[in-house]
CSV table of C-alpha atoms in Angstrom, one decimal:
chain,number,residue,atom,x,y,z
A,42,UNK,CA,18.4,95.9,137.2
A,43,UNK,CA,18.4,93.1,134.6
A,44,UNK,CA,20.7,90.3,135.6
A,45,UNK,CA,22.1,87.9,133.0
A,46,UNK,CA,24.5,85.0,133.0
A,47,UNK,CA,26.9,84.9,130.1
A,48,UNK,CA,29.9,82.8,129.2
A,49,UNK,CA,33.1,84.0,127.6
A,50,UNK,CA,32.4,84.6,124.0
A,51,UNK,CA,28.7,85.4,124.5
A,52,UNK,CA,27.3,88.8,124.1
A,53,UNK,CA,24.5,91.1,125.3
A,54,UNK,CA,22.7,93.6,123.1
A,55,UNK,CA,21.6,97.0,124.3
A,56,UNK,CA,19.2,98.5,121.9
A,57,UNK,CA,19.9,97.9,118.3
A,58,UNK,CA,23.5,98.8,118.1
A,59,UNK,CA,25.4,98.3,121.3
A,60,UNK,CA,27.0,94.9,121.7
A,61,UNK,CA,28.8,93.9,124.9
A,62,UNK,CA,30.8,90.7,124.7
A,63,UNK,CA,32.4,88.9,127.6
A,64,UNK,CA,35.9,88.1,126.4
A,65,UNK,CA,37.3,86.5,129.4
A,66,UNK,CA,36.6,85.9,133.1
A,67,UNK,CA,39.5,85.2,135.3
A,68,UNK,CA,39.0,85.3,139.1
A,69,UNK,CA,37.2,88.5,140.0
A,70,UNK,CA,38.3,90.2,136.7
A,71,UNK,CA,36.1,90.2,133.7
A,72,UNK,CA,37.2,91.5,130.3
A,73,UNK,CA,34.5,93.0,128.2
A,74,UNK,CA,34.5,94.1,124.6
A,75,UNK,CA,32.1,96.9,123.7
A,76,UNK,CA,30.9,97.8,120.2
A,77,UNK,CA,28.9,101.1,120.1
A,78,UNK,CA,28.1,103.7,117.5
A,79,UNK,CA,30.4,106.8,117.4
A,80,UNK,CA,28.0,109.0,119.2
A,81,UNK,CA,27.7,106.6,122.2
A,82,UNK,CA,30.7,107.2,124.4
A,83,UNK,CA,31.9,104.3,126.4
A,84,UNK,CA,33.8,105.1,129.6
A,85,UNK,CA,34.7,103.3,132.8
A,86,UNK,CA,32.1,104.5,135.3
A,87,UNK,CA,34.6,106.1,137.7
A,88,UNK,CA,36.3,108.0,134.9
A,89,UNK,CA,32.9,109.2,133.6
A,90,UNK,CA,31.8,110.4,137.1
A,91,UNK,CA,35.1,112.2,137.6
A,92,UNK,CA,34.7,114.0,134.3
A,93,UNK,CA,31.1,114.8,135.0
A,94,UNK,CA,32.1,116.3,138.4
A,95,UNK,CA,35.0,118.2,136.9
A,96,UNK,CA,32.7,119.7,134.2
A,97,UNK,CA,30.1,120.7,136.8
A,98,UNK,CA,32.8,122.4,138.9
A,99,UNK,CA,34.1,124.2,135.8
A,100,UNK,CA,30.7,125.3,134.6
A,101,UNK,CA,29.6,129.0,134.7
A,102,UNK,CA,32.3,130.6,136.8
A,103,UNK,CA,31.5,133.9,138.4
A,104,UNK,CA,32.5,137.2,136.8
A,105,UNK,CA,35.0,137.7,139.5
A,106,UNK,CA,36.6,134.3,138.9
A,107,UNK,CA,36.8,135.1,135.1
A,108,UNK,CA,38.4,138.4,135.9
A,109,UNK,CA,40.9,136.8,138.2
A,110,UNK,CA,41.9,134.3,135.6
A,111,UNK,CA,42.2,137.0,132.9
A,112,UNK,CA,44.6,138.9,135.2
A,113,UNK,CA,46.5,135.7,135.9
A,114,UNK,CA,47.0,135.0,132.3
A,115,UNK,CA,48.2,138.4,131.4
A,116,UNK,CA,51.8,138.4,130.3
A,117,UNK,CA,54.2,140.0,132.8
A,118,UNK,CA,54.7,143.7,132.2
A,119,UNK,CA,51.4,144.3,130.5
B,1021,UNK,CA,36.3,149.2,142.7
B,1022,UNK,CA,38.4,148.9,139.6
B,1023,UNK,CA,37.7,145.2,139.2
B,1024,UNK,CA,34.1,145.9,138.3
B,1025,UNK,CA,35.0,148.3,135.5
B,1026,UNK,CA,37.7,145.9,134.3
B,1027,UNK,CA,35.3,143.1,134.0
B,1028,UNK,CA,32.8,145.0,132.1
B,1029,UNK,CA,34.3,144.4,128.6
B,1030,UNK,CA,34.2,140.7,129.3
B,1031,UNK,CA,30.5,141.0,130.1
B,1032,UNK,CA,29.8,143.0,127.0
B,1033,UNK,CA,31.2,140.2,124.9
B,1034,UNK,CA,29.3,137.6,126.8
B,1035,UNK,CA,25.8,139.0,126.7
B,1036,UNK,CA,25.0,138.2,123.1
B,1037,UNK,CA,26.8,135.1,122.0
B,1038,UNK,CA,24.8,135.0,118.7
B,1039,UNK,CA,26.4,137.9,117.0
B,1040,UNK,CA,27.2,136.1,113.9
B,1041,UNK,CA,29.8,133.9,115.6
B,1042,UNK,CA,30.2,130.4,114.2
B,1043,UNK,CA,28.3,127.8,116.1
B,1044,UNK,CA,30.2,124.8,117.4
B,1045,UNK,CA,28.1,121.6,117.6
B,1046,UNK,CA,29.0,119.0,120.1
B,1047,UNK,CA,29.2,115.6,118.3
B,1048,UNK,CA,28.7,114.1,121.8
B,1049,UNK,CA,27.4,116.3,124.7
B,1050,UNK,CA,29.8,117.1,127.4
B,1051,UNK,CA,29.5,114.7,130.4
B,1052,UNK,CA,27.2,116.3,132.9
B,1053,UNK,CA,25.5,118.5,130.3
B,1054,UNK,CA,23.5,116.3,128.0
B,1055,UNK,CA,21.1,119.0,126.9
B,1056,UNK,CA,23.7,121.4,125.6
B,1057,UNK,CA,24.7,120.7,122.0
B,1058,UNK,CA,25.5,124.1,120.5
B,1059,UNK,CA,28.1,126.5,121.7
B,1060,UNK,CA,29.9,129.6,120.6
B,1061,UNK,CA,33.5,130.4,121.5
B,1062,UNK,CA,33.8,133.9,122.9
B,1063,UNK,CA,37.3,135.4,123.2
B,1064,UNK,CA,37.9,136.9,126.6
B,1065,UNK,CA,41.4,138.4,126.3
B,1066,UNK,CA,43.4,140.0,123.6
B,1067,UNK,CA,46.1,137.3,123.5
B,1068,UNK,CA,43.6,134.7,122.4
B,1069,UNK,CA,44.5,132.6,125.4
B,1070,UNK,CA,41.2,132.6,127.2
B,1071,UNK,CA,37.8,131.8,125.7
B,1072,UNK,CA,34.3,131.2,127.1
B,1073,UNK,CA,32.6,128.2,125.5
B,1074,UNK,CA,29.1,129.5,125.8
B,1075,UNK,CA,26.0,127.4,125.4
B,1076,UNK,CA,23.5,128.6,122.8
B,1077,UNK,CA,20.8,126.5,124.5
B,1078,UNK,CA,21.3,128.4,127.7
B,1079,UNK,CA,23.8,131.3,127.6
B,1080,UNK,CA,24.0,131.1,131.4
B,1081,UNK,CA,26.2,128.1,130.9
B,1082,UNK,CA,29.7,128.7,129.9
B,1083,UNK,CA,33.0,127.0,130.3
B,1084,UNK,CA,36.4,128.8,130.5
B,1085,UNK,CA,38.7,127.2,128.0
B,1086,UNK,CA,42.2,127.8,126.8
B,1087,UNK,CA,44.6,126.3,124.3
B,1088,UNK,CA,46.9,124.1,126.5
B,1089,UNK,CA,50.2,124.8,124.6
B,1090,UNK,CA,51.3,128.0,126.3
B,1091,UNK,CA,50.6,126.6,129.8
B,1092,UNK,CA,51.6,123.0,129.4
B,1093,UNK,CA,54.3,122.9,126.7
B,1094,UNK,CA,55.0,119.2,127.4
B,1095,UNK,CA,51.4,118.3,126.8
B,1096,UNK,CA,51.1,116.1,123.7
B,1097,UNK,CA,47.9,114.2,123.8
B,1098,UNK,CA,47.2,111.5,121.3
B,1099,UNK,CA,43.7,111.9,119.8
B,1100,UNK,CA,42.0,108.7,118.9
B,1101,UNK,CA,40.9,108.2,115.3
B,1102,UNK,CA,37.4,107.7,116.5
B,1103,UNK,CA,37.3,111.3,117.6
B,1104,UNK,CA,38.3,112.5,114.1
B,1105,UNK,CA,35.6,110.3,112.7
B,1106,UNK,CA,33.0,111.7,115.0
B,1107,UNK,CA,34.1,115.3,114.1
B,1108,UNK,CA,34.1,114.5,110.3
B,1109,UNK,CA,37.7,115.7,110.4
B,1110,UNK,CA,39.5,115.6,107.1
B,1111,UNK,CA,42.7,117.3,108.1
B,1112,UNK,CA,43.9,116.6,111.7
B,1113,UNK,CA,46.0,119.7,111.5
B,1114,UNK,CA,42.9,121.8,111.5
B,1115,UNK,CA,41.7,120.7,114.9
B,1116,UNK,CA,41.9,123.0,117.8
B,1117,UNK,CA,42.6,121.7,121.3
B,1118,UNK,CA,41.1,123.4,124.3
B,1119,UNK,CA,41.5,122.6,127.9
B,1120,UNK,CA,38.6,123.3,130.3
B,1121,UNK,CA,39.6,125.6,133.2
B,1122,UNK,CA,38.1,125.4,136.6
B,1123,UNK,CA,38.3,128.6,138.6
B,1124,UNK,CA,38.8,127.8,142.3
B,1125,UNK,CA,39.3,130.1,145.3
B,1126,UNK,CA,42.6,128.4,146.1
B,1127,UNK,CA,43.8,127.5,142.7
B,1128,UNK,CA,42.9,127.4,139.0
B,1129,UNK,CA,43.2,124.1,137.3
B,1130,UNK,CA,43.0,122.8,133.8
B,1131,UNK,CA,41.5,119.5,132.7
B,1132,UNK,CA,44.3,117.8,130.8
B,1133,UNK,CA,42.6,114.3,130.9
B,1134,UNK,CA,39.7,115.4,128.8
B,1135,UNK,CA,40.4,118.2,126.3
B,1136,UNK,CA,37.8,119.5,123.9
B,1137,UNK,CA,38.7,118.9,120.3
B,1138,UNK,CA,37.3,121.3,117.8
B,1139,UNK,CA,37.4,120.7,114.1
B,1140,UNK,CA,37.6,124.2,112.5
B,1141,UNK,CA,36.2,123.0,109.2
B,1142,UNK,CA,33.2,121.0,110.3
B,1143,UNK,CA,32.7,123.1,113.4
B,1144,UNK,CA,32.1,120.0,115.4
B,1145,UNK,CA,33.6,119.4,118.8
B,1146,UNK,CA,33.8,116.8,121.5
B,1147,UNK,CA,35.4,116.4,124.9
B,1148,UNK,CA,37.5,113.3,124.7
B,1149,UNK,CA,38.9,111.3,127.5
B,1150,UNK,CA,42.6,110.4,127.1
B,1151,UNK,CA,42.2,107.0,128.6
B,1152,UNK,CA,45.4,105.5,129.9
B,1153,UNK,CA,47.3,108.7,129.3
B,1154,UNK,CA,47.9,109.5,133.0
B,1155,UNK,CA,47.1,113.2,132.4
B,1156,UNK,CA,45.3,114.8,135.4
B,1157,UNK,CA,41.8,116.1,135.5
B,1158,UNK,CA,43.1,119.0,137.7
B,1159,UNK,CA,46.4,120.3,136.6
B,1160,UNK,CA,47.4,123.5,138.3
B,1161,UNK,CA,47.9,126.2,135.8
B,1162,UNK,CA,51.3,127.7,135.5
B,1163,UNK,CA,51.4,131.5,135.5
B,1164,UNK,CA,54.8,131.9,133.8
B,1165,UNK,CA,54.9,131.1,130.2
């Protein structure tokens, strides 16, 4: 892991087009500003991990599960 | 067993996702599936409430998705401008919102935190995280609508 020391107002470049700026450091909280191209998604790590887990859990359900959901979604009386 | 015969029509629609169906391109791959960029939306029931978002790169990969409105009438996500920009959206009214459904043994849930936004004109899509919205990743689906 690359470890850098930065002051408020200073930035770090990742590749050619991602800029991370330290906006403020107060106690153990650091505020960061991130500039990235549209196709680079920026997420808090825990949110990204949760979404990754949720997508993996949702991926490729069994035929039986698909069938069960189709039944569940059927309007009453049909 | 009747369930097998019932599920056959579903299978029939799933086996060939390339039957002239419009391809949806992910502007950004779905988290956890970086290699899958092109999908087709296969309708699974007559009401148009359940679809399989099926990967063209690997048809084994599919996500069950549904429009959230019938199940979550209160759901009113605010889509960030950056999403429209990534999808080349000209008319925000032309976007389709889909929630990813997770089939579980105990319960079926819908991911309201991260809906898939599809622009019907550009046929581009992305899963967007509604940061700060408080919407859950696993909302239990309501049967009665």
